[in-house]
Each structure stands twice: as structure tokens, then as C-alpha cells.
CSV table of C-alpha atoms and ligand atoms in Angstrom, one decimal:
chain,number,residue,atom,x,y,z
N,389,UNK,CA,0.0,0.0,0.0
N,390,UNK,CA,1.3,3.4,-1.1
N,391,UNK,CA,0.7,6.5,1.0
N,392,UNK,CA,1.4,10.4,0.1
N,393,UNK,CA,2.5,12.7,3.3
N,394,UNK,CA,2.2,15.9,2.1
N,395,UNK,CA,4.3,18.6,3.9
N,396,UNK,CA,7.5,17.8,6.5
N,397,UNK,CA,6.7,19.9,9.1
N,398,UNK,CA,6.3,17.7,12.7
N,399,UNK,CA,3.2,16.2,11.8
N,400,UNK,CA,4.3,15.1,8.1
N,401,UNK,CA,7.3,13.9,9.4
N,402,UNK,CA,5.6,12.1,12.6
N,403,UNK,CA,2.9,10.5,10.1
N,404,UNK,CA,5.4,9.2,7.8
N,405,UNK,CA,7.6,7.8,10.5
N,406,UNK,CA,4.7,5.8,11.9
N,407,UNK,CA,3.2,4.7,8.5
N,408,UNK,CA,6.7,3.6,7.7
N,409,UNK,CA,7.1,2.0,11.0
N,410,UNK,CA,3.8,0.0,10.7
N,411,UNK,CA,5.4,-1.4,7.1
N,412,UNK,CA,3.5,0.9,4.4
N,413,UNK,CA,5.3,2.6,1.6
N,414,UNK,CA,5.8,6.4,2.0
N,415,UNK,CA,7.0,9.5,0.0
N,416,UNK,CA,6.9,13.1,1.3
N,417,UNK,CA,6.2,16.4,-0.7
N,418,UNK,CA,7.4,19.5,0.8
N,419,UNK,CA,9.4,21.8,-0.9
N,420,UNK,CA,11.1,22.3,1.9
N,421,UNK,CA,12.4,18.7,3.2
N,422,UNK,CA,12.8,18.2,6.9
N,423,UNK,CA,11.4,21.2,7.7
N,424,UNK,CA,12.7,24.1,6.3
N,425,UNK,CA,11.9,28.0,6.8
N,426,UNK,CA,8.1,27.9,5.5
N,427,UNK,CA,7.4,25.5,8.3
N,428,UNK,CA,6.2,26.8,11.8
N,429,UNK,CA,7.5,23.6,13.4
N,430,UNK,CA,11.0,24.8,12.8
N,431,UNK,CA,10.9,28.0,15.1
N,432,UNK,CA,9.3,25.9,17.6
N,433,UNK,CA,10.6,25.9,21.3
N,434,UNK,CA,10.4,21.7,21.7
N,435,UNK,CA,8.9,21.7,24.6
N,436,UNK,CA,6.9,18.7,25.3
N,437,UNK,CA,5.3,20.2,28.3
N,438,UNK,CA,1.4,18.8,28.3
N,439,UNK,CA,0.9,19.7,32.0
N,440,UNK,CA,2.4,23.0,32.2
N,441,UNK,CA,-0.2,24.0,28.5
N,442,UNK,CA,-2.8,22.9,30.7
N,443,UNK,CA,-2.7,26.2,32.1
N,444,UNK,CA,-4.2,27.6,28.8
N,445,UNK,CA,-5.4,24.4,27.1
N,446,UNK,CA,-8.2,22.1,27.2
N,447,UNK,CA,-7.7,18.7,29.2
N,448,UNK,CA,-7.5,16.6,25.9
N,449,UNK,CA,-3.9,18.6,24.9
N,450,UNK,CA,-3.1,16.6,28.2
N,451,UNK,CA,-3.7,13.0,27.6
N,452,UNK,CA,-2.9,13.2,23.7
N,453,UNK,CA,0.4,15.0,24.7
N,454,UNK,CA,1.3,12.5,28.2
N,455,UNK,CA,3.3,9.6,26.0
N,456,UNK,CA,4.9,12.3,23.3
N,457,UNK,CA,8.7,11.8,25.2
N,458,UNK,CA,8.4,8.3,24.7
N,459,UNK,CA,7.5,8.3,21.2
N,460,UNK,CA,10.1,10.9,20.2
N,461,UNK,CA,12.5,8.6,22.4
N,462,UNK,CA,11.8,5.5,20.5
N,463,UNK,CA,11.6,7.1,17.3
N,464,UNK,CA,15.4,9.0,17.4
N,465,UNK,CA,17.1,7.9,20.8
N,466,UNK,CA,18.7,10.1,22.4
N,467,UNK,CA,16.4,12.9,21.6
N,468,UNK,CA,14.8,14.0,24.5
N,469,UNK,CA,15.9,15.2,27.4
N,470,UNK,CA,13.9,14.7,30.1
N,471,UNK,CA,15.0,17.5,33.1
N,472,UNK,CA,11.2,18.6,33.8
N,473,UNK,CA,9.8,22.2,33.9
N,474,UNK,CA,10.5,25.2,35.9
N,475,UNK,CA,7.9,27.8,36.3
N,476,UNK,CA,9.2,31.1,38.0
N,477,UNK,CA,7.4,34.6,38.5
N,478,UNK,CA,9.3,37.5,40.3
N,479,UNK,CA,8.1,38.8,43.2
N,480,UNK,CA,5.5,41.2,42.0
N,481,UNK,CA,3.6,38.5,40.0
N,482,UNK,CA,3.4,35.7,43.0
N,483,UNK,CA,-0.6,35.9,42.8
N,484,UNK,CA,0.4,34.9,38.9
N,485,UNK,CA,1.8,31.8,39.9
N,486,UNK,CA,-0.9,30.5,42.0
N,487,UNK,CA,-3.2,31.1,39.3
N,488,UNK,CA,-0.9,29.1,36.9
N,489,UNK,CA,-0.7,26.6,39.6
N,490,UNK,CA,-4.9,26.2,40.4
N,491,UNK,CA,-4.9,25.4,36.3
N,492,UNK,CA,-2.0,22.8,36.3
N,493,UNK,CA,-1.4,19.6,37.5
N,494,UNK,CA,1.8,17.2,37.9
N,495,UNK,CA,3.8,20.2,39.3
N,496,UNK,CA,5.3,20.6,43.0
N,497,UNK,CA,5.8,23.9,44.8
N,498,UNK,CA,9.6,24.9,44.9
N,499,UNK,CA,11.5,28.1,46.9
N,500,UNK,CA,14.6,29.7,46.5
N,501,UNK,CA,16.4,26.2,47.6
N,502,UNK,CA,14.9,23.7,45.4
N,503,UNK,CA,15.1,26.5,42.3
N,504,UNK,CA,18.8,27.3,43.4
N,505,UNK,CA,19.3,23.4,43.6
N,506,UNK,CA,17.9,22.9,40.0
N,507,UNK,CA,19.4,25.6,38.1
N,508,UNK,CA,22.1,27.0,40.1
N,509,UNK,CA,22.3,30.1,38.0
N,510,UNK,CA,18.8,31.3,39.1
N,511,UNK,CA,19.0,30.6,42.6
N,512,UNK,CA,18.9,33.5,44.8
N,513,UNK,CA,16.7,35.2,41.8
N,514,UNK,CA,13.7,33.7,42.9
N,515,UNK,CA,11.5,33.0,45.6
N,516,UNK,CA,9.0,31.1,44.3
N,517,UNK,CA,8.3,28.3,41.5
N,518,UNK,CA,6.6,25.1,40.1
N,519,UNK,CA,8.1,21.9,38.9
N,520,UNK,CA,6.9,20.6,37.3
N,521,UNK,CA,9.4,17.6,36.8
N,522,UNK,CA,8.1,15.0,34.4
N,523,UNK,CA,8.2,16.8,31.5
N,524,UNK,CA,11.1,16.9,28.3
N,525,UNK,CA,11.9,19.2,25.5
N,526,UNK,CA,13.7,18.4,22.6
N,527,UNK,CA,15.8,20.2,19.3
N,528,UNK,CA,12.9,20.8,17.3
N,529,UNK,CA,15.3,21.2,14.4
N,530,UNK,CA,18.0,18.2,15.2
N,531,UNK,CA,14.5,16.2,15.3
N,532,UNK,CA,13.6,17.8,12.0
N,533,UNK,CA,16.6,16.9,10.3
N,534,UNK,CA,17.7,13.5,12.0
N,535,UNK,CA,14.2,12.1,11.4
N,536,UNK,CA,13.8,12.7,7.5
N,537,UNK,CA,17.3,11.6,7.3
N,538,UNK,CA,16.4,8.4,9.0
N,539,UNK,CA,13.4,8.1,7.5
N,540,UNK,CA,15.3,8.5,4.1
N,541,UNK,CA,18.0,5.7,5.1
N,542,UNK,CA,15.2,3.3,5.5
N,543,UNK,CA,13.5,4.0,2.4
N,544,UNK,CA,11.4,6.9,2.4
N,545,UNK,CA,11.2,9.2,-0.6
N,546,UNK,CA,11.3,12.7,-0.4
N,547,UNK,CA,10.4,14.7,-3.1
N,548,UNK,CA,10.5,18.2,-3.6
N,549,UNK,CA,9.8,19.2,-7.0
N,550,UNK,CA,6.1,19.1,-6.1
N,551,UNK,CA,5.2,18.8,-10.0
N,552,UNK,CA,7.1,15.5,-10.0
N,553,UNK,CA,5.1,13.3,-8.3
N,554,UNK,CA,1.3,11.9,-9.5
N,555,UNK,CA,-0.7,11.7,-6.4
N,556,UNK,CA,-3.6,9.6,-8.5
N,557,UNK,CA,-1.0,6.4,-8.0
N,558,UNK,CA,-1.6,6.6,-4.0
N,559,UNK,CA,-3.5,4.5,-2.2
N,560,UNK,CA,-4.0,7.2,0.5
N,561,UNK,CA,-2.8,11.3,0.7
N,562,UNK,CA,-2.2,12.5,4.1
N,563,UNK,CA,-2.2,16.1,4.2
N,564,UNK,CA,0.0,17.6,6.9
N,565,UNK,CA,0.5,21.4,5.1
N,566,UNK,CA,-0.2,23.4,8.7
N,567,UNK,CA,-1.4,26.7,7.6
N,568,UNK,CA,-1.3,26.7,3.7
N,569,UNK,CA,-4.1,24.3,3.9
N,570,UNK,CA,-7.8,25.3,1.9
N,571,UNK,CA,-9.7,24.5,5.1
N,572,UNK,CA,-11.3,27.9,6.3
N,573,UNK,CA,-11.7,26.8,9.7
N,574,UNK,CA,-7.9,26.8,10.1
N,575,UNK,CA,-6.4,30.1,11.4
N,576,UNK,CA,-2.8,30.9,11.9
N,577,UNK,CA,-1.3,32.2,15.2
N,578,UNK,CA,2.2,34.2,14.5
N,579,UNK,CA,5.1,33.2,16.8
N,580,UNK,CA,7.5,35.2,17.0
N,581,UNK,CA,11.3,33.8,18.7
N,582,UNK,CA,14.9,34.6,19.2
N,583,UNK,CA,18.1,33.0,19.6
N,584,UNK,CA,20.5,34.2,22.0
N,585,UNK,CA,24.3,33.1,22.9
N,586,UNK,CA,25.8,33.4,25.9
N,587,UNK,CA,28.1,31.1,27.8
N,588,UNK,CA,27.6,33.0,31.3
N,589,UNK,CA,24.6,31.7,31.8
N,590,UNK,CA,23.0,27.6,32.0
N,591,UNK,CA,19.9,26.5,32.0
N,592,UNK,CA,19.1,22.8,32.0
N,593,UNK,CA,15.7,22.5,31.4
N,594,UNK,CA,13.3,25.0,29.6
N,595,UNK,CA,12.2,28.0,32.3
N,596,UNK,CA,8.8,29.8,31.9
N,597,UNK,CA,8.5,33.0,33.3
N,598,UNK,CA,4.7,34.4,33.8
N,599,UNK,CA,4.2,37.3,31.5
N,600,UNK,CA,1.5,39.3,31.7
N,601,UNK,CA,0.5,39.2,27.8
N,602,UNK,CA,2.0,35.3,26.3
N,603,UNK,CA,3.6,32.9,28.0
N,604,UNK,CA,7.6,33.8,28.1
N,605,UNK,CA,9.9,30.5,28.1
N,606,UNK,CA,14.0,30.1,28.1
N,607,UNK,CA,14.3,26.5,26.3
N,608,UNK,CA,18.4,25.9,26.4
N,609,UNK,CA,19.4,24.4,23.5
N,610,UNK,CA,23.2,23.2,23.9
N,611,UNK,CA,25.9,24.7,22.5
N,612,UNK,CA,25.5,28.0,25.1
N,613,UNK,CA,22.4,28.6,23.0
N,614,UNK,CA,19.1,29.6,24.2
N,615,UNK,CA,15.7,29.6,22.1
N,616,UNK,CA,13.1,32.6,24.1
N,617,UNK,CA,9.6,32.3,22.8
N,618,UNK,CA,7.2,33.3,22.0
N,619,UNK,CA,4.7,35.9,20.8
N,620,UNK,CA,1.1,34.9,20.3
N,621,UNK,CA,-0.6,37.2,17.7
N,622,UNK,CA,-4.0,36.5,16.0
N,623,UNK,CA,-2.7,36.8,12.6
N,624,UNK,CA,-0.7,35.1,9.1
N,625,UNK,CA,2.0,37.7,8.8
N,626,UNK,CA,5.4,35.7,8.4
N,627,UNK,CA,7.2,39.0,7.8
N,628,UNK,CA,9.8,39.7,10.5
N,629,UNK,CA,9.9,40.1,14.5
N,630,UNK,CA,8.4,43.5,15.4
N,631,UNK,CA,10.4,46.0,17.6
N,632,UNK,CA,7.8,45.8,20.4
N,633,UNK,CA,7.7,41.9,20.3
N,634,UNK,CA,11.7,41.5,20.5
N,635,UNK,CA,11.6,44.3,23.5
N,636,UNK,CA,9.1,42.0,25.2
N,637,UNK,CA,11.1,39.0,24.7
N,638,UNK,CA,14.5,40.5,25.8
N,639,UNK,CA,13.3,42.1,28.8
N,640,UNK,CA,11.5,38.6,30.2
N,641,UNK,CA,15.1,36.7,29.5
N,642,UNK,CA,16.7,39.8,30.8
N,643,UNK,CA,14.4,39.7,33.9
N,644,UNK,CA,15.3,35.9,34.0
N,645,UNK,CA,19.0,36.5,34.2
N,646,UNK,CA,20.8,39.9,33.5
N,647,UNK,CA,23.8,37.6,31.4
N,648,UNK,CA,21.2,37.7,28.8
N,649,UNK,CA,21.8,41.5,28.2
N,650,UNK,CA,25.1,40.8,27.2
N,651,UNK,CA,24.1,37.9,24.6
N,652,UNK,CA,24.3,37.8,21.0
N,653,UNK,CA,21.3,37.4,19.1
N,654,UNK,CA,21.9,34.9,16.6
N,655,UNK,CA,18.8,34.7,15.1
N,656,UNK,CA,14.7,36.0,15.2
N,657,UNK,CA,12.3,33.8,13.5
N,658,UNK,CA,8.0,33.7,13.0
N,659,UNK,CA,6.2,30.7,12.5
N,660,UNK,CA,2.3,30.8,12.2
N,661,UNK,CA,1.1,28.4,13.8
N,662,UNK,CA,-2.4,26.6,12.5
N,663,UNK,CA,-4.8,26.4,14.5
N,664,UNK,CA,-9.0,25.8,14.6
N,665,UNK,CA,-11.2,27.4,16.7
N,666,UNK,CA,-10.7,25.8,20.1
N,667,UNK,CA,-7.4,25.3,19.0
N,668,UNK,CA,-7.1,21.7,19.5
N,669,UNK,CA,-5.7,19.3,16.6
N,670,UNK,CA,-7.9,17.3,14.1
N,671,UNK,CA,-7.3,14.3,12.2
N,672,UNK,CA,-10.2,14.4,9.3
N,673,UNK,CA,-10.4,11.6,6.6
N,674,UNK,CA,-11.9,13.0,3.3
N,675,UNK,CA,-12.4,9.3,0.7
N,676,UNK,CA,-8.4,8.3,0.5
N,677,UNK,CA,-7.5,11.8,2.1
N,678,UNK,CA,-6.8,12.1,5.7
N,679,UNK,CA,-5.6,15.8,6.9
N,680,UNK,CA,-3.5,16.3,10.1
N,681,UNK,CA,-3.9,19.9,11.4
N,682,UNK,CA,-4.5,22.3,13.7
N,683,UNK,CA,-1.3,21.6,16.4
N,684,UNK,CA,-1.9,25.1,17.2
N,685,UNK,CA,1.1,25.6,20.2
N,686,UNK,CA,1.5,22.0,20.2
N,687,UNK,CA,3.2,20.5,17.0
N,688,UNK,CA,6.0,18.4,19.1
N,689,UNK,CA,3.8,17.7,21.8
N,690,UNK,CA,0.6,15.9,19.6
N,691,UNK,CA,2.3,15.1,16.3
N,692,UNK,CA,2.8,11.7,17.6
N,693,UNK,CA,-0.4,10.6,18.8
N,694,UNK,CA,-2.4,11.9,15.6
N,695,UNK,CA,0.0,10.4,13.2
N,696,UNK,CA,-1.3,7.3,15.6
N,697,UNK,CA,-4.8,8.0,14.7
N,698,UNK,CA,-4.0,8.3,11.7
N,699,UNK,CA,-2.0,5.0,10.7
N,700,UNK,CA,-4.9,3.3,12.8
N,701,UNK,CA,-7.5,4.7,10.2
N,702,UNK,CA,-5.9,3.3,7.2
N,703,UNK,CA,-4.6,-0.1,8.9
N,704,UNK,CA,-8.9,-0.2,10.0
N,705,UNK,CA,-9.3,-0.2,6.6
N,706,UNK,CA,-7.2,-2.5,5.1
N,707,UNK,CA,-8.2,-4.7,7.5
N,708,UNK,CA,-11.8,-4.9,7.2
N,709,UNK,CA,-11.0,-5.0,3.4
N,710,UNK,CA,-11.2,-8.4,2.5
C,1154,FAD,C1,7.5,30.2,18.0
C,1154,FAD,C2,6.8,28.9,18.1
C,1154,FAD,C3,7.1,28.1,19.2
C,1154,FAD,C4,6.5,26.8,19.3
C,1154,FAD,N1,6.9,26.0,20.4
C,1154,FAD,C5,6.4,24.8,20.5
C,1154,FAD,C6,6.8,23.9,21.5
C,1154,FAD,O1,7.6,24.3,22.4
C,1154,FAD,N2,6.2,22.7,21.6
C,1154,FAD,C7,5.3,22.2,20.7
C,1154,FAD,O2,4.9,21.1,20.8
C,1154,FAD,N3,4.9,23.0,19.7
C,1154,FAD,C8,5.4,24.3,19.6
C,1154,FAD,N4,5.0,25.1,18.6
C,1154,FAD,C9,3.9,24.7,17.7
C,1154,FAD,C10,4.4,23.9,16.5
C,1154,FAD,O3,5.6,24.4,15.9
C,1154,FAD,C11,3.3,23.7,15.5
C,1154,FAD,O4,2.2,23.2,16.1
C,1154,FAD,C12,3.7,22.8,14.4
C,1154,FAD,O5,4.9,23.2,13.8
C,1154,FAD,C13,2.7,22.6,13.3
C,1154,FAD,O6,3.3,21.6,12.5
C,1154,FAD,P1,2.7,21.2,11.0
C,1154,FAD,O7,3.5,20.1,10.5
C,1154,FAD,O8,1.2,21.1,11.1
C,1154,FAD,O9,2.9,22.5,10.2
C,1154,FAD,P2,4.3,23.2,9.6
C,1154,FAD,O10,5.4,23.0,10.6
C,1154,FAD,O11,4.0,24.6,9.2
C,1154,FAD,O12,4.6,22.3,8.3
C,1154,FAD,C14,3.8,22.4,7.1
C,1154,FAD,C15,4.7,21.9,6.0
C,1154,FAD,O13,3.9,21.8,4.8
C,1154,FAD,C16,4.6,22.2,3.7
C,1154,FAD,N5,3.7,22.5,2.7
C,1154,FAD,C17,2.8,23.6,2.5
C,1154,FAD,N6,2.1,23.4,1.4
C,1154,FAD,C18,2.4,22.2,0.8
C,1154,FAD,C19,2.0,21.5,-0.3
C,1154,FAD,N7,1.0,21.9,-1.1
C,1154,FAD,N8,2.5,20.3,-0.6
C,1154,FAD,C20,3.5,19.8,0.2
C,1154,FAD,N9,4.0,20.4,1.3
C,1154,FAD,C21,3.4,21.6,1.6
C,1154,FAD,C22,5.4,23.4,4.2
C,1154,FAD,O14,6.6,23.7,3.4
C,1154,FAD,C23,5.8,22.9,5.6
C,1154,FAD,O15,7.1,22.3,5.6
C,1154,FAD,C24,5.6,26.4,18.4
C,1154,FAD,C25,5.3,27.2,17.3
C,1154,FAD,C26,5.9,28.4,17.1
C,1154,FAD,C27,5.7,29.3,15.9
């Protein structure tokens, strides 16, 4: 059985690395293979953080997101890194956190110890946290990149001449093309990130600091790099970072450490992010066409359990075929 994945964002990748898995033949279309510039999932933080999104999600982001670390685990070893989540507010915002906390779940309350104890370079900065210590982040571009080249060693295609291919020979299409997709219900969220480099300053785990207008987060990335994301803006404009939105950003890693004033800013991406009205994800089968969409904030996060769904639609099939 032949099956299409269009697009090689997370959830192209994710499907084609469980169809492949589960023994069907696969070829991905994206112009841009493994993720490349027109795709939101490569400006995403890689946080795989379903309790702390609770705070702003709906309960199913939860349980669709609880067994994402093991599936990115099994799928590239060595991926994840699994040092939990720290949530800090300054003084000033301590009412803040106990709203976060009456939200959240899966989290323990931690002082200036415990936070001093877990990242030694915030310690006597804070008074006040959650941990919330069973959840991972990943590279969301060394995921990218390792799984199409993985999935290409063990026979994938990947085509990106997207006049090349005939999608009439496929048994099924499944159409992971985020925001560019025809469906009107989708909408796209702009997220807006930087990149900053400093070796005078570690974090080992991603930090989220309460903000009063989008949640603010430090994701460390290795290499004395640190990803600080992310705006949240009702809108499709990919053009560039605004002023306002890379002031915003600055200050809140500034306000997590003042090393970060003295950084280099390596890079500043947007991503718009696609999302349906309750912003939850979707896996809708049309005839021979199933579409993935919607991951909304949480590409890395659900990718893997609706490429699940949707493996188990076209395996239900074949198998009530006689
Ligand atoms: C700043 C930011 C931070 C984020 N942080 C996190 C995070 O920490 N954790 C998390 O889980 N999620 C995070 N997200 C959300 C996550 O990035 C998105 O939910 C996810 O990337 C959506 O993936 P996708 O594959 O649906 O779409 P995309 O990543 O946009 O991929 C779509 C792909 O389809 C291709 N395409 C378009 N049209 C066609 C066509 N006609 N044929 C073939 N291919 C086509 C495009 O080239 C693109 O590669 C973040 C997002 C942003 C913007």
C-alpha cells in the first residue's frame, strides 16, 4: 500500500515515521524537506510540556500529549531530554503563579532552595516556582533533520519538486500542510522567537516565566544557545519580528538572568502556527484523504499521537478490506 504525506513539518514527518514504521510505503512532498523555513515547526521551542499548557489548554492537549517523550524517544534515541519544567514569576507576579498553579497539574511547589538546587544560575533570583518535573523538550530542528534523514535511510522518498510526483498512484494522501491548507476553519497564530548566545549563563531545562500578555519561556538548546519564545498574535504575517515583540522578549530573559543583556542574538524567526477554533488538533479523513492539522502551540507535543490516529484509520481499513 502506497501512501502520500504531504508537507515535512512535525506532523508530516511524525505520520510518515509511523506509517513507515507500521510497514506501508511512504513519500513526502514538501518543498522544503525536513522542515525548512516555511514551516512553523522549525521556530518551535520543543517543549513537550502537556501539563504545564494545561494552564491555557483544554484537558485533551493533556492526555494526547502524556506519551509524546516516549514516542520521540523511541523514534530518534537520544532525543529527549527529560529535566522537567520550571515555572518562576518575580516577586511582584506571586498571585500569577498561584493562578498558573490552580490550572496545572503534575507540578510541586519549589522556593529559592529547590530552584537554586535545580538551576544554580537562578538561585537566589527567585523565591518562588513550580516543577513541574516529568516533562522533556527536545531540538525541534535536530529532530527535523535527524528524522527525514532516518526516515530516508530506510526507504522513504522525499520529493521536492512538487510537479514530480502523480498523487492519483496513491492509495491514501495525508495532508500535513499546517497553515497553507484550503480548510477555512484553520487560522494561523504568529510566533515570534529569538536566539540568544551566551556562555555566562545555564539553564538545564526550559524556564517559563509568567508574563502578563503570552507565556515567556527560556528552552536551552546546547551549545550556550538559548531559544526565548514566543509571541502569540491573531494573525498570518510571516514578515519579521516587530520592535515591540523582541523588546518584550528581551526584557522577560533579561528579567530571567541579567547575562542575557550581554548575549548575542543569533537569530529571530516567526512561524504561524495553525490552529482551529478551540485550538485543538484534528485528524479528518476525506475518501483516501486524511488531513493532520491544527497543532496550534502543540506540534512536538501531539504530532505523535495523531499520526497514531492516523495510521490506525488506514490499517482499520485495510483490514476490514477483505
Ligand atoms: C515560535 C513557536 C514556538 C513553538 N513552540 C512549540 C513547543 O515548544 N512545543 C510544541 O509542541 N509546539 C510548539 N510550537 C507549535 C508547533 O511548531 C506547530 O504546532 C507545528 O509546527 C505545526 O506543524 P505542522 O507540521 O502542522 O505545520 P508546519 O510545521 O507549518 O509544516 C507544514 C509543511 O507543509 C509544507 N507545505 C505547505 N504546502 C504544501 C503542499 N501543497 N505540498 C507539500 N507540502 C506543503 C510546508 O513547506 C511545511 O514544511 C511552536 C510554534 C511556534 C511558531
Amino acid at each position: 500500500m502506497e501512501v502520500l504525506v504531504k508537507g515535512a513539518g512535525v506532523a508530516g514527518l511524525a505520520a510518515a515515521h509511523e506509517l513507515a514504521a507500521r510497514g506501508l510505503r511512504v513519500t513526502v512532498a514538501d518543498p522544503w524537506r525536513g522542515g525548512g523555513r516555511a514551516a512553523a515547526s522549525w521556530y518551535a521551542g520543543g517543549m513537550l510540556a502537556p501539563y504545564c499548557e494545561r494552564e491555557s489548554a483544554e484537558q485533551p492537549v493533556v492526555e494526547l500529549g502524556l506519551r509524546a517523550a516516549d514516542w520521540w524517544e523511541a523514534a530518534l534515541p537520544g532525543c529527549v531530554l527529560r529535566n522537567g519544567t520550571l515555572v518562576l514569576a518575580p516577586v511582584r507576579d506571586a498571585k500569577e503563579l498561584d493562578r498558573f498553579a490552580s490550572r496545572t497539574t503534575g507540578f510541586e511547589r519549589v522556593g529559592e532552595e529547590s530552584i537554586a538546587t535545580l538551576e544554580p544560575d537562578l538561585g537566589a533570583r527567585f523565591r518562588k516556582g513550580l516543577f513541574f518535573a516529568t516533562e522533556a523538550h527536545l531540538d525541534p530542528r535536530h529532530v527535523l533533520v535527524s528524522l527525514a534523514a532516518k526516515l530516508a535511510a530506510s526507504g522513504v522518498s522525499f520529493e521536492t519538486d512538487l510537479s514530480q510526483y502523480d498523487s492519483t498512484r496513491f492509495d491514501w494522501i495525508i495532508e500535513c500542510i499546517g497553515r497553507s491548507t484550503p480548510d477555512k476553519a484553520i487560522r494561523g497564530v504568529r510566533g515570534e522567537m529569538l536566539l540568544l548566545r551566551t556562555s555566562d549563563v545555564s539553564l538545564s531545562r526550559p524556564v517559563r516565566l509568567i508574563h502578563p500578555r503570552f507565556p515567556v519561556y527560556i528552552v536551552p538548546r546546547g551549545d550556550h544557545t538559548f531559544m526565548v519564545g514566543a509571541t502569540m498574535i491573531e494573525s498570518d504575517a510571516t514578515g519579521p519580528i516587530t520592535a515591540r515583540s523582541m523588546m518584550e522578549l528581551l526584557n522577560a530573559a533579561y528579567g530571567l538572568h541579567p547575562a542575557f543583556g550581554e548575549a548575542e542574538i543569533i537569530e529571530t524567526g516567526t512561524g504561524v502556527r495553525p490552529a482551529y477554533p478551540d485550538n485543538l488538533p484534528r485528524v479528518v479523513r476525506e475518501g483516501r484523504t486524511i488531513a493532520i492539522n491544527g497543532l496550534y502551540r502543540h506540534g512536538f507535543l501531539l504530532a505523535p499521537a495523531m499520526a497514531q490516529q492516523a495510521a490506525d484509520m488506514i490499517l482499520d481499513e485495510r483490514n476490514r478490506t477483505p
